Coordinates of C-alpha atoms and ligand atoms in Angstrom, one line a residue:
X1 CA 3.2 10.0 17.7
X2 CA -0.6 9.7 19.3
X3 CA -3.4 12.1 17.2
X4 CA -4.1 14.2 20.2
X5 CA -6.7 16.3 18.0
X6 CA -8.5 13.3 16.9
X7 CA -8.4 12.2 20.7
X8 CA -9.7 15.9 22.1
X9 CA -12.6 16.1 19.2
X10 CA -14.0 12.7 20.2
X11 CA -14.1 13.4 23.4
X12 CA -17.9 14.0 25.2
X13 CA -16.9 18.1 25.7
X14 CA -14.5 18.2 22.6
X15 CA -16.8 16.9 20.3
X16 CA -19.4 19.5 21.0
X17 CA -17.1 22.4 20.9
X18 CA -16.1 20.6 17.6
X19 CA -19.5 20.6 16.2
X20 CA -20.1 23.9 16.4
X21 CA -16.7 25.6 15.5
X22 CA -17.3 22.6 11.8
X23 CA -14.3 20.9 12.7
X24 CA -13.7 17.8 11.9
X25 CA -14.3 15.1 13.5
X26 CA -12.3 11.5 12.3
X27 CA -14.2 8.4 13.1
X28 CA -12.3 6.0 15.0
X29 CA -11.2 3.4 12.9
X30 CA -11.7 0.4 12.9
X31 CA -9.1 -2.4 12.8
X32 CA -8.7 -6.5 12.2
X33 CA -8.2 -8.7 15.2
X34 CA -7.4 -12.0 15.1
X35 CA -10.5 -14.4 14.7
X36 CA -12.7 -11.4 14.2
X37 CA -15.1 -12.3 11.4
X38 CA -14.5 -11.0 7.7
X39 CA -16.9 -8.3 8.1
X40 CA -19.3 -7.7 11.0
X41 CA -22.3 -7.3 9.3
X42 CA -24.5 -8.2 6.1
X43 CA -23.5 -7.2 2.6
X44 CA -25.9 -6.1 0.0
X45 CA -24.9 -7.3 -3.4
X46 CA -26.0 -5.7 -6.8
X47 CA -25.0 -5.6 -10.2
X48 CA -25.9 -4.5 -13.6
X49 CA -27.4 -6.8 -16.3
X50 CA -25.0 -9.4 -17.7
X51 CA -21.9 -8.8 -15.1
X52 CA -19.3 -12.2 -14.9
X53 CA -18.5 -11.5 -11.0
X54 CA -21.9 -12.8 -9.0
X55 CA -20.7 -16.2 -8.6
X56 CA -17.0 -15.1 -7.4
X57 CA -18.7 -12.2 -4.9
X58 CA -21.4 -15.3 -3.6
X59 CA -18.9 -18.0 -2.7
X60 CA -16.5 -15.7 -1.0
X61 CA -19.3 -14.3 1.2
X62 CA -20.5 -18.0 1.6
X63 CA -17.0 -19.3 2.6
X64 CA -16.4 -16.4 5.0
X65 CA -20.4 -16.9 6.3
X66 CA -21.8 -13.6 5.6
X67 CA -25.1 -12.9 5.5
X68 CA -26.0 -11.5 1.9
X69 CA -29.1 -9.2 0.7
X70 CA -29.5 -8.6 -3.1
X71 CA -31.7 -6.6 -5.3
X72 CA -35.0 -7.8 -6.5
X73 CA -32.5 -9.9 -9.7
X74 CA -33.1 -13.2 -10.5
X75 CA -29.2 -14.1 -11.8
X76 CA -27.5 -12.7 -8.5
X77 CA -30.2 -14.3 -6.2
X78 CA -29.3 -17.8 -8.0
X79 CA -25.6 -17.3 -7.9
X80 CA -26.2 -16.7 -3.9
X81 CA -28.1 -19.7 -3.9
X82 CA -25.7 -21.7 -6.3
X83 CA -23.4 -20.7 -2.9
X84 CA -25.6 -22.2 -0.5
X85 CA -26.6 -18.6 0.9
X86 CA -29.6 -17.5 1.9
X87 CA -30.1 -14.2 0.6
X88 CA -32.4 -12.2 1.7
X89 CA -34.2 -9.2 -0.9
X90 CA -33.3 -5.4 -0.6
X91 CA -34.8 -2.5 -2.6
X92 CA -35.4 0.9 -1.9
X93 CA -38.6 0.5 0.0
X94 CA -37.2 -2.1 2.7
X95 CA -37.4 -1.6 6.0
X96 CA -34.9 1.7 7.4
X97 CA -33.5 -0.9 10.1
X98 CA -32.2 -2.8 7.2
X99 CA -28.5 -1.7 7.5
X100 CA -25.2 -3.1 5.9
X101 CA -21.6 -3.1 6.5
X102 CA -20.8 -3.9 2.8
X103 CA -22.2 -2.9 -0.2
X104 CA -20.9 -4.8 -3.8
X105 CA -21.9 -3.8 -7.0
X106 CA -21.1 -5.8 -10.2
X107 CA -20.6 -3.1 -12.7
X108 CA -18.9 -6.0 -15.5
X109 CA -22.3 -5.9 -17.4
X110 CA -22.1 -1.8 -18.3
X111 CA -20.9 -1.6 -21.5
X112 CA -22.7 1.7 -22.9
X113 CA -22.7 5.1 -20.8
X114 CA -26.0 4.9 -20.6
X115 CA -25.9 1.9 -18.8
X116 CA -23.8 3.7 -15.8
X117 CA -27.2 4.8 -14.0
X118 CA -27.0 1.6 -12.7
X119 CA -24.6 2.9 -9.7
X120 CA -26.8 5.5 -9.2
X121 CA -29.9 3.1 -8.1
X122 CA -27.8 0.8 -6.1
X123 CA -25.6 3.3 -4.2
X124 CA -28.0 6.1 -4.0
X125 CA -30.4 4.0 -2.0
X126 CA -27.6 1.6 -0.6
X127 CA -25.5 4.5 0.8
X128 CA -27.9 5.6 3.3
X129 CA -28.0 2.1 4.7
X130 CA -24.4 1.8 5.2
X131 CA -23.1 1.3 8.9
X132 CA -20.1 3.5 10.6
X133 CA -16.6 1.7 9.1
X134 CA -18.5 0.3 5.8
X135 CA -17.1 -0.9 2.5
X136 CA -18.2 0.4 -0.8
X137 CA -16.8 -1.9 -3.8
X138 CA -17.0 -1.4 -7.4
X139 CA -16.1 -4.5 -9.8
X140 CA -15.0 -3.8 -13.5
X141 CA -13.4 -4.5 -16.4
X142 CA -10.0 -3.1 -17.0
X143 CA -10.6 -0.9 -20.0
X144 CA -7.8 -2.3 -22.0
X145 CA -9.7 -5.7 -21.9
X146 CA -13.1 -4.0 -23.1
X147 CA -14.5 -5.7 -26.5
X148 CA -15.1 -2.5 -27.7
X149 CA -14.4 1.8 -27.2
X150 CA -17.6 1.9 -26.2
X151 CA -17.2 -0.5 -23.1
X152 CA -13.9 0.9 -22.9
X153 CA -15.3 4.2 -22.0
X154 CA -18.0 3.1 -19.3
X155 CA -16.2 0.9 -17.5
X156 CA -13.0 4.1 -17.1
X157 CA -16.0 5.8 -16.5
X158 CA -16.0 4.0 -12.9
X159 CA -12.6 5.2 -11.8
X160 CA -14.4 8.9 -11.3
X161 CA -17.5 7.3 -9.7
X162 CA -15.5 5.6 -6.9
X163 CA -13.2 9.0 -6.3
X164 CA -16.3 10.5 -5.4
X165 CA -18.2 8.2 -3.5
X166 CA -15.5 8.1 -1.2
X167 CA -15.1 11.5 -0.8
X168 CA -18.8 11.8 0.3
X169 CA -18.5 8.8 3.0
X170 CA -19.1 9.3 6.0
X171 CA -18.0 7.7 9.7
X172 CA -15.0 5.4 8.4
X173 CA -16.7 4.3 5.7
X174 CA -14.5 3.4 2.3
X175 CA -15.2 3.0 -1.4
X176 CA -12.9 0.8 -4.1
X177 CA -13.0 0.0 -7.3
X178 CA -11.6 -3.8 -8.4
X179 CA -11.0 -4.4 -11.8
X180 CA -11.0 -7.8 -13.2
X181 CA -10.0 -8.9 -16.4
X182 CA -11.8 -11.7 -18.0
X183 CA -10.5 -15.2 -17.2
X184 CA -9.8 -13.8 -14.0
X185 CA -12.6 -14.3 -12.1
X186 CA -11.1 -16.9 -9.5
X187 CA -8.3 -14.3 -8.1
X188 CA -10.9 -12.0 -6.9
X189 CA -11.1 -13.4 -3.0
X190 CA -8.0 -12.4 -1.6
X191 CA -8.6 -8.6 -2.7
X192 CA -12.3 -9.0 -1.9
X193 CA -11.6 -10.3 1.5
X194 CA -9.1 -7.6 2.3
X195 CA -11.4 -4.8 0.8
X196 CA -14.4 -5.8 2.7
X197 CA -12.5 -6.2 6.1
X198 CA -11.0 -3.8 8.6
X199 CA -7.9 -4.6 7.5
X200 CA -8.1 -2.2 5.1
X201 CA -9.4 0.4 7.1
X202 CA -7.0 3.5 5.7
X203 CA -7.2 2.2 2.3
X204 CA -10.1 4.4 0.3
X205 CA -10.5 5.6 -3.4
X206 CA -8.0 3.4 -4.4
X207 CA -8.6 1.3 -7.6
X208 CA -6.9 -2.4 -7.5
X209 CA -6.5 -4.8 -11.1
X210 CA -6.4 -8.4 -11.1
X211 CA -4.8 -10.1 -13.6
X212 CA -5.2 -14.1 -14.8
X213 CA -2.8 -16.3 -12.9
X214 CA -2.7 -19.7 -11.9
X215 CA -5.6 -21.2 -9.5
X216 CA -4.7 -19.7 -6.0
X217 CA -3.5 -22.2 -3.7
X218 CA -6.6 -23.4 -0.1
X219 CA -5.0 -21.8 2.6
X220 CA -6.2 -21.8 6.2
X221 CA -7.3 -17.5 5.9
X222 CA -6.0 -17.1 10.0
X223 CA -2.6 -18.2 8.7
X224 CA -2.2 -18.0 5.0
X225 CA 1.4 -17.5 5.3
X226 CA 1.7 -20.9 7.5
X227 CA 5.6 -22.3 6.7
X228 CA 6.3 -19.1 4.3
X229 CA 9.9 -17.4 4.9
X230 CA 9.4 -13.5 4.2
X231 CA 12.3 -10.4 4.8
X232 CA 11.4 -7.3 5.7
X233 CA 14.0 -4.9 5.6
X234 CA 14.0 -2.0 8.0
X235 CA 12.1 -4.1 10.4
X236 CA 13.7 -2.6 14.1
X237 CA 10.4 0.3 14.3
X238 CA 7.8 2.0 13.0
X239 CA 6.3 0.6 9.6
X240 CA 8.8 -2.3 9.3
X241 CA 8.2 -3.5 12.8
X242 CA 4.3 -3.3 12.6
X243 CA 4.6 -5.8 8.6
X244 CA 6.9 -8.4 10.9
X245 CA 4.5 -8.4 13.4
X246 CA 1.6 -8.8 10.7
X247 CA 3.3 -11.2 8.5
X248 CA 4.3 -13.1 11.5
X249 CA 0.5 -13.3 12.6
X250 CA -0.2 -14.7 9.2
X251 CA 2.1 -17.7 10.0
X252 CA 5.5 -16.5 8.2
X253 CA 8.9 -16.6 9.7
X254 CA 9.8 -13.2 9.4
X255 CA 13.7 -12.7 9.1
X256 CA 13.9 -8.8 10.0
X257 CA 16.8 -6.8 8.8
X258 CA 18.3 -3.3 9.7
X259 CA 21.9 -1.6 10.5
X260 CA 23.8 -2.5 12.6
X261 CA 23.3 0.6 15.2
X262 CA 19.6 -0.9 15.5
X263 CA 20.5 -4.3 16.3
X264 CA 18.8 -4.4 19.7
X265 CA 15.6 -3.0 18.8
X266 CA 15.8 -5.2 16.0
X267 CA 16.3 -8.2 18.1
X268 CA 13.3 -7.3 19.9
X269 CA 11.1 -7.5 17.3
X270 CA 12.2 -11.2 16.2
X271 CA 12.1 -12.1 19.8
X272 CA 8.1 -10.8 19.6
X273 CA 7.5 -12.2 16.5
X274 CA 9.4 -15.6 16.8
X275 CA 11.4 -14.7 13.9
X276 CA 15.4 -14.1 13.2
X277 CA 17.4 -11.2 11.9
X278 CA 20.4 -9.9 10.3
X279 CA 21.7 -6.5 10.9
X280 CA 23.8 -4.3 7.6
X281 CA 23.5 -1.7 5.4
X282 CA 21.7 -2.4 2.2
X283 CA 23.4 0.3 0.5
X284 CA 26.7 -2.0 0.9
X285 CA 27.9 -3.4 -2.4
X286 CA 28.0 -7.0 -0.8
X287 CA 24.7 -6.4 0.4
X288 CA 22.4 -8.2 -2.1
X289 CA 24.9 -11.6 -2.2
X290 CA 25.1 -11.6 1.6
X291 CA 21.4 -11.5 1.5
X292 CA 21.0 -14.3 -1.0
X293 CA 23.3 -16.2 0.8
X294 CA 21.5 -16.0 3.8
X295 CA 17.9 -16.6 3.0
X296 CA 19.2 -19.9 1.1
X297 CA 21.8 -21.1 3.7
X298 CA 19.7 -20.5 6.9
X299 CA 16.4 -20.9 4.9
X300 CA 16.3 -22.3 1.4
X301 CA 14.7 -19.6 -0.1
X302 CA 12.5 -17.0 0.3
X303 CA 8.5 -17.0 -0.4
X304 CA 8.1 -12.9 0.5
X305 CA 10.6 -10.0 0.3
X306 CA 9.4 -6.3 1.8
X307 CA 11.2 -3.6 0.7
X308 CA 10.3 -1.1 3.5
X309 CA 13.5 0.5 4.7
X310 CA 13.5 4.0 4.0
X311 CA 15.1 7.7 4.5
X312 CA 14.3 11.2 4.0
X313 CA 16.9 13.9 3.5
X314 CA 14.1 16.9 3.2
X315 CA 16.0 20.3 1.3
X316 CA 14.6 21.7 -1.4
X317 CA 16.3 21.8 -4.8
X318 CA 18.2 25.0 -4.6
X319 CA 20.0 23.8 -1.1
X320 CA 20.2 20.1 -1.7
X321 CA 23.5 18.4 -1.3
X322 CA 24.7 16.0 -3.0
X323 CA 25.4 14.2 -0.2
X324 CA 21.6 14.3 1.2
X325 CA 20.3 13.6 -2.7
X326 CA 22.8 10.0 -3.1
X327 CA 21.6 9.2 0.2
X328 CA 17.9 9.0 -0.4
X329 CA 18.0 7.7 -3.9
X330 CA 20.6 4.8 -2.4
X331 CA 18.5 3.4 0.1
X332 CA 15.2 4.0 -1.4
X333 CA 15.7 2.7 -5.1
X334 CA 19.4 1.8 -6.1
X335 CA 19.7 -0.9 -3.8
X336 CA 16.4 -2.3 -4.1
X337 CA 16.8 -2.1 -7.5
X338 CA 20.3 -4.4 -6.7
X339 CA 18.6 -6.7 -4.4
X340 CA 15.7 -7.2 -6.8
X341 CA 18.8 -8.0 -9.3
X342 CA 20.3 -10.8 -7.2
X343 CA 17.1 -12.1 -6.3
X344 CA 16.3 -12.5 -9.3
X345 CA 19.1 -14.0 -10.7
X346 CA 20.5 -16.4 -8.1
X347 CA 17.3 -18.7 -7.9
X348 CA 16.4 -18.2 -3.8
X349 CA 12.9 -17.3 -4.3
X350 CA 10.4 -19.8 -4.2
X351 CA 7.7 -20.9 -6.3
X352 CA 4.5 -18.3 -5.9
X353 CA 7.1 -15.7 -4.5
X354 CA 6.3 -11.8 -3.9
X355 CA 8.3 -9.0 -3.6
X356 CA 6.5 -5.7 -1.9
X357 CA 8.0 -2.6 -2.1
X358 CA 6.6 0.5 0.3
X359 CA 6.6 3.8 -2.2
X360 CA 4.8 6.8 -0.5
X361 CA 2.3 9.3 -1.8
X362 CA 5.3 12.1 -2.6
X363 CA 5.9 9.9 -5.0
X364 CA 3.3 10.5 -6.8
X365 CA 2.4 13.7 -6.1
X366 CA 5.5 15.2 -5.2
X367 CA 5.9 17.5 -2.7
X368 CA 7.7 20.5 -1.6
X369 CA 11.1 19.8 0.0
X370 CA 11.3 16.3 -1.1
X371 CA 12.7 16.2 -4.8
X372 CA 15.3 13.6 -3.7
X373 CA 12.5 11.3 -2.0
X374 CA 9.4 11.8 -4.4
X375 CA 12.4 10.9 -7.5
X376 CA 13.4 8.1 -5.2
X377 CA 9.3 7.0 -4.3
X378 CA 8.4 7.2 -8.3
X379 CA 11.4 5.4 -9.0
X380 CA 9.6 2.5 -6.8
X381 CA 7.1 2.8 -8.7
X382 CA 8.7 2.3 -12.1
X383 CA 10.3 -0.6 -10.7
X384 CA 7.3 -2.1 -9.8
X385 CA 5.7 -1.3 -12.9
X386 CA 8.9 -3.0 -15.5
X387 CA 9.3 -5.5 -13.2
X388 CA 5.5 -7.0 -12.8
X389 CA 5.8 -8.9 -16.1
X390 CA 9.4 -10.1 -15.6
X391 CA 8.8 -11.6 -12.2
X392 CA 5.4 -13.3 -13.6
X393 CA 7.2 -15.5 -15.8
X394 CA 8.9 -17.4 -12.5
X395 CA 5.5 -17.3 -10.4
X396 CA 5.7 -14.9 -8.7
X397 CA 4.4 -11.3 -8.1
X398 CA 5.7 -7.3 -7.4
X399 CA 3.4 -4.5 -5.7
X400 CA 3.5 -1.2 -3.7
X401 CA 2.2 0.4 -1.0
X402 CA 2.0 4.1 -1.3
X403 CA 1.8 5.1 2.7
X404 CA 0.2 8.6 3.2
X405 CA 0.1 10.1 6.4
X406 CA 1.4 7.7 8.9
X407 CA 1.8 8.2 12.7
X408 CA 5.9 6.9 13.0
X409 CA 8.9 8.2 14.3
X410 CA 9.8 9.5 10.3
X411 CA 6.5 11.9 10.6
X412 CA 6.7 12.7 14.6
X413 CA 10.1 14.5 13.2
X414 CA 7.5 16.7 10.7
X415 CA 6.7 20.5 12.4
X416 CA 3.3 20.3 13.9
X417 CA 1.4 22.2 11.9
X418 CA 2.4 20.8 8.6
X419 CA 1.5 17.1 10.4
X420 CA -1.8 17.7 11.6
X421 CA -2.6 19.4 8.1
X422 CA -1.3 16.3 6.6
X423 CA -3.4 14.5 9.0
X424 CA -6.7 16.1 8.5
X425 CA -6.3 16.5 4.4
X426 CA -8.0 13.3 4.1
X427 CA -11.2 11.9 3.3
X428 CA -10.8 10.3 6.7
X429 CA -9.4 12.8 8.4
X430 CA -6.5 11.7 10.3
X431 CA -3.5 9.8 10.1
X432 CA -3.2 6.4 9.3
X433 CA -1.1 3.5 11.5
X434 CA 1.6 1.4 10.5
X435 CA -0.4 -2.1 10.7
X436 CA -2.7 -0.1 7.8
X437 CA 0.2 -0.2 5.9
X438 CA 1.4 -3.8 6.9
X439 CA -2.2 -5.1 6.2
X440 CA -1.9 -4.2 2.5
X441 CA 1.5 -6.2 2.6
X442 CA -0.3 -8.7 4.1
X443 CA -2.5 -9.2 1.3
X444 CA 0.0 -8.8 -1.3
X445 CA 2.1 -11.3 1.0
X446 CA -0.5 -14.1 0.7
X447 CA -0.5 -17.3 -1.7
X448 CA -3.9 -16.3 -2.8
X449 CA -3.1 -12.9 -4.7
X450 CA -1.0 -14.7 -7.2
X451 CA -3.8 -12.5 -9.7
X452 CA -2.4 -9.1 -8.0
X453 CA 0.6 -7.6 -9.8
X454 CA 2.1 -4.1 -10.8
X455 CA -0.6 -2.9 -8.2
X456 CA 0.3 0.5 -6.3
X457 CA -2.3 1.0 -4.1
X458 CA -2.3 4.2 -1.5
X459 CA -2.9 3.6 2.0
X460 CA -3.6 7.2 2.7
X461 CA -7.4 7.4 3.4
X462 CA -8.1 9.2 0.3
X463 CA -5.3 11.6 1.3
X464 CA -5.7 15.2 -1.0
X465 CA -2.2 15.3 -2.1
X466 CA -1.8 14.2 -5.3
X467 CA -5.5 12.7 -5.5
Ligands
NAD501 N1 5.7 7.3 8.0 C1 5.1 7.7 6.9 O1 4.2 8.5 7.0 C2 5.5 7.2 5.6 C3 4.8 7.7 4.5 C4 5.2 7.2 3.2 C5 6.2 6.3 3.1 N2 6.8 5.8 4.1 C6 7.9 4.8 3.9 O2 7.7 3.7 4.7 C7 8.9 3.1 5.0 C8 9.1 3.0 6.5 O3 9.0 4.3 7.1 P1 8.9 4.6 8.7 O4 8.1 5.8 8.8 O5 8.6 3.3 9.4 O6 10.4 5.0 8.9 P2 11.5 4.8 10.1 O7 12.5 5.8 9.9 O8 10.8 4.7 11.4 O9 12.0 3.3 9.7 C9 12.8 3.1 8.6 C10 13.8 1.9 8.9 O10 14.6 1.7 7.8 C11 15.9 1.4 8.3 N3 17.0 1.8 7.3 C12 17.3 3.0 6.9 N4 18.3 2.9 6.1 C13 18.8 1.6 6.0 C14 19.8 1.0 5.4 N5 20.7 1.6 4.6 N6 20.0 -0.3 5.6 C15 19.1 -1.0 6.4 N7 18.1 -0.4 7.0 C16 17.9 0.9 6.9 C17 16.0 2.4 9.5 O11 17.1 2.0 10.4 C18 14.7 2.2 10.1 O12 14.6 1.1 11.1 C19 10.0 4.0 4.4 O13 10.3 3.4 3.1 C20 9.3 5.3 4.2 O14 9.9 6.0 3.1 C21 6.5 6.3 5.4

């Protein structure tokens, strides 16, 4: 399952051999260890005239201690201050040793086209500044919240300014765009934090909305899910194992689930996690009560539910059986679809609950091959989609991952040529690894991104397919 091309072009003698052939070469990532700091370096914050997010940006950077830089602006250099930072002034003629690992812009004041030079003279002097593994964000307004088609216009005019700029990053380095509607302004640290860390180091062109919700709970952010009961189906390897182990790190107790046949490895993981499990098949009709029943008897509810198991039954359409096509829809949608149901219904989630469903990239691109997977992946995503404003009136929330590329025993099965090509057509250039994908749970998962809901976010690394 190891990336032995990434491995042999960073190595001294493969790296030149590399360089010359214009191969290329994927930075190593990098990834979130526990008590590392949000982000290991300074951030330069800009924004256009009259943006709404400078305050929210300031105190998260204060809170998490990160040095700040701004442009020569009175209003974002007071909002620093307002934070208790000290921030020191950037502009194009500063120093070249003056480098950042995070660059923010506040593009909530753009309201004409015109106005959208703006990210020009931030990034195009910011971008050269930018360290290996840096973190480009975009803020907006969701253009349905504009006051007027004019606004409307700029601020979807961002979407195809943060597509590019990650395309032309280099060395690990990702770009985002956040849009928060008005009134909204105090759910924007959880997806700031997350954005601007390694934890979201395969995560890159991707554009994340943040609705209003209720003021998001102080929680410790080493162990947000301290005394939080979460499920995550399909748990025993791969993906599933990597979000127990992540949750679990968070401070949830992770009930894992899988069939029966997977009952040791499954075991295993709650043993290394310090969590429980229950082995069946969730395609069984007595699956969703039995599930109920268990996360309220042994439990009393349930604060997070991760729908991660998953199949593929890969035929194209002419030689597809029915067999292989009932399979794939039946694990991947019907009976999350009946779980969702009885969760719903019976009462066992908790106050502030989220549900997290993993879609995939075929899903929304489709691909060759897969007609029973990518229908059973956009189906997850419909779900997600009906379901965001039903779930919001008890609390709680409903998101996707869409996983691109990831390096598990589902892709090891994929013939080699096809998975290094799916490997390499990235902006990143390489695979990504199951915690990438559990560290977008993660922050789904936590109290704090009660504003976060109906997202479906790719963790692909800007993947082509479908882009
Ligand atoms: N690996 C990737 O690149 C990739 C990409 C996109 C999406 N995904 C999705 O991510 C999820 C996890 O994938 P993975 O690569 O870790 O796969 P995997 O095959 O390694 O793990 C899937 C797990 O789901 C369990 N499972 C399957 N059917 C079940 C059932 N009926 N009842 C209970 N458990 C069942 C399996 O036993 C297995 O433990 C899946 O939903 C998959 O579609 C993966």
């Amino acid at each position: 399952m190891s990336d032995r091309y990434a491995q042999l072009v960073n190595s001294p003698i493969g790296k030149q051999i590399a360089g010359t052939v214009g191969l290329p070469i994927p930075t190593p990532l990098e990834r979130h260890s526990p008590g590392d700091p949000l982000i290991d370096g300074d951030v330069l914050v800009g924004g256009a005239d009259g943006g709404r997010l400078a305050a929210a940006v300031a105190s998260t950077l204060a809170a998490a201690h990160v040095d700040i830089a701004t442009e020569l602006r009175e209003d974002l250099r007071s909002a620093a201050a307002d934070a208790g930072l000290d921030a020191a002034v950037f502009s194009s003629s500063s120093p070249a040793s003056q480098r950042f690992k995070g660059l923010v812009f506040d593009a909530t004041g753009i309201r004409r086209s015109e106005q959208l030079v703006a990210l020009r003279d931030f990034f195009s002097p910011g971008i050269r500044r930018v360290q290996s593994n840096g973190r480009m964000l975009v803020l907006g307004t969701p253009p349905a919240d504009a006051g007027d088609p004019r606004e409307a216009t700029a601020q979807r005019a961002l979407e195809g300014f943060v597509r590019s700029l990650a395309k032309e990053a280099r060395n690990g380095t990702t770009a985002q765009l956040v849009y928060v509607a008005p009134g909204a302004e105090d759910q924007l640290d959880s997806t700031l934090r997350f954005l601007l860390s390694p934890k979201s180091a395969f995560v890159d062109g991707q554009v994340v909305r943040i609705g209003k919700a209720s003021k998001p709970p102080q929680v410790d952010p080493e162990r947000p899910l301290a005394g939080k009961v979460a499920l995550v189906t399909g748990s025993s390897r791969g993906i599933g194992a990597a979000i127990a182990a992540t949750l679990a790190r968070d401070g949830a107790h992770v009930v894992g689930l899988d069939v029966p046949a997977l009952s040791n490895d499954l075991d295993a993981v709650a043993q290394g996690t310090g969590g429980s499990a229950i082995t069946m098949d969730i395609t069984e009709s007595r699956a969703p009560e039995e599930i109920v029943d268990h996360l309220k008897n042994a439990h009393g509810g349930v604060d997070v539910v991760v729908h991660n198991a998953g199949i593929t039954r890969d035929k194209t359409i002419a030689a597809m059986s029915e067999d292989q096509w009932n399979a794939v829809i039946n694990v991947n949608l019907a009976s999350e679809e009946a779980i969702n149901d009885a969760l719903l219904e019976s009462g066992v989630l908790n106050k502030n609950a989220r549900i997290v469903c993993v879609a995939s990239i075929s899903g929304i691109a489709g691909n060759n091959g897969q007609t029973n997977y990518a229908t059973s992946k956009a189906g997850v995503i419909g779900m997600v989609q009906a379901l965001a404003p039903v779930v919001a009136k008890q609390d709680a929330t409903i998101n996707a991952v869409a996983p691109g590329f990831i390096e598990t025993q589902m892709t090891a099965k994929v013939p080699i040529a096809i998975r290094q090509a799916g490997r390499l057509m990235s902006s990143l250039s390489q695979g990504g690894l199951p915690v990438d994908v559990a560290e977008a749970i993660a922050w789904y998962a936590s109290p704090t991104s009660g504003g976060v809901n109906g997202n479906v976010v790719r963790v692909c690394g800007q993947a082509l397919l479908g882009a």
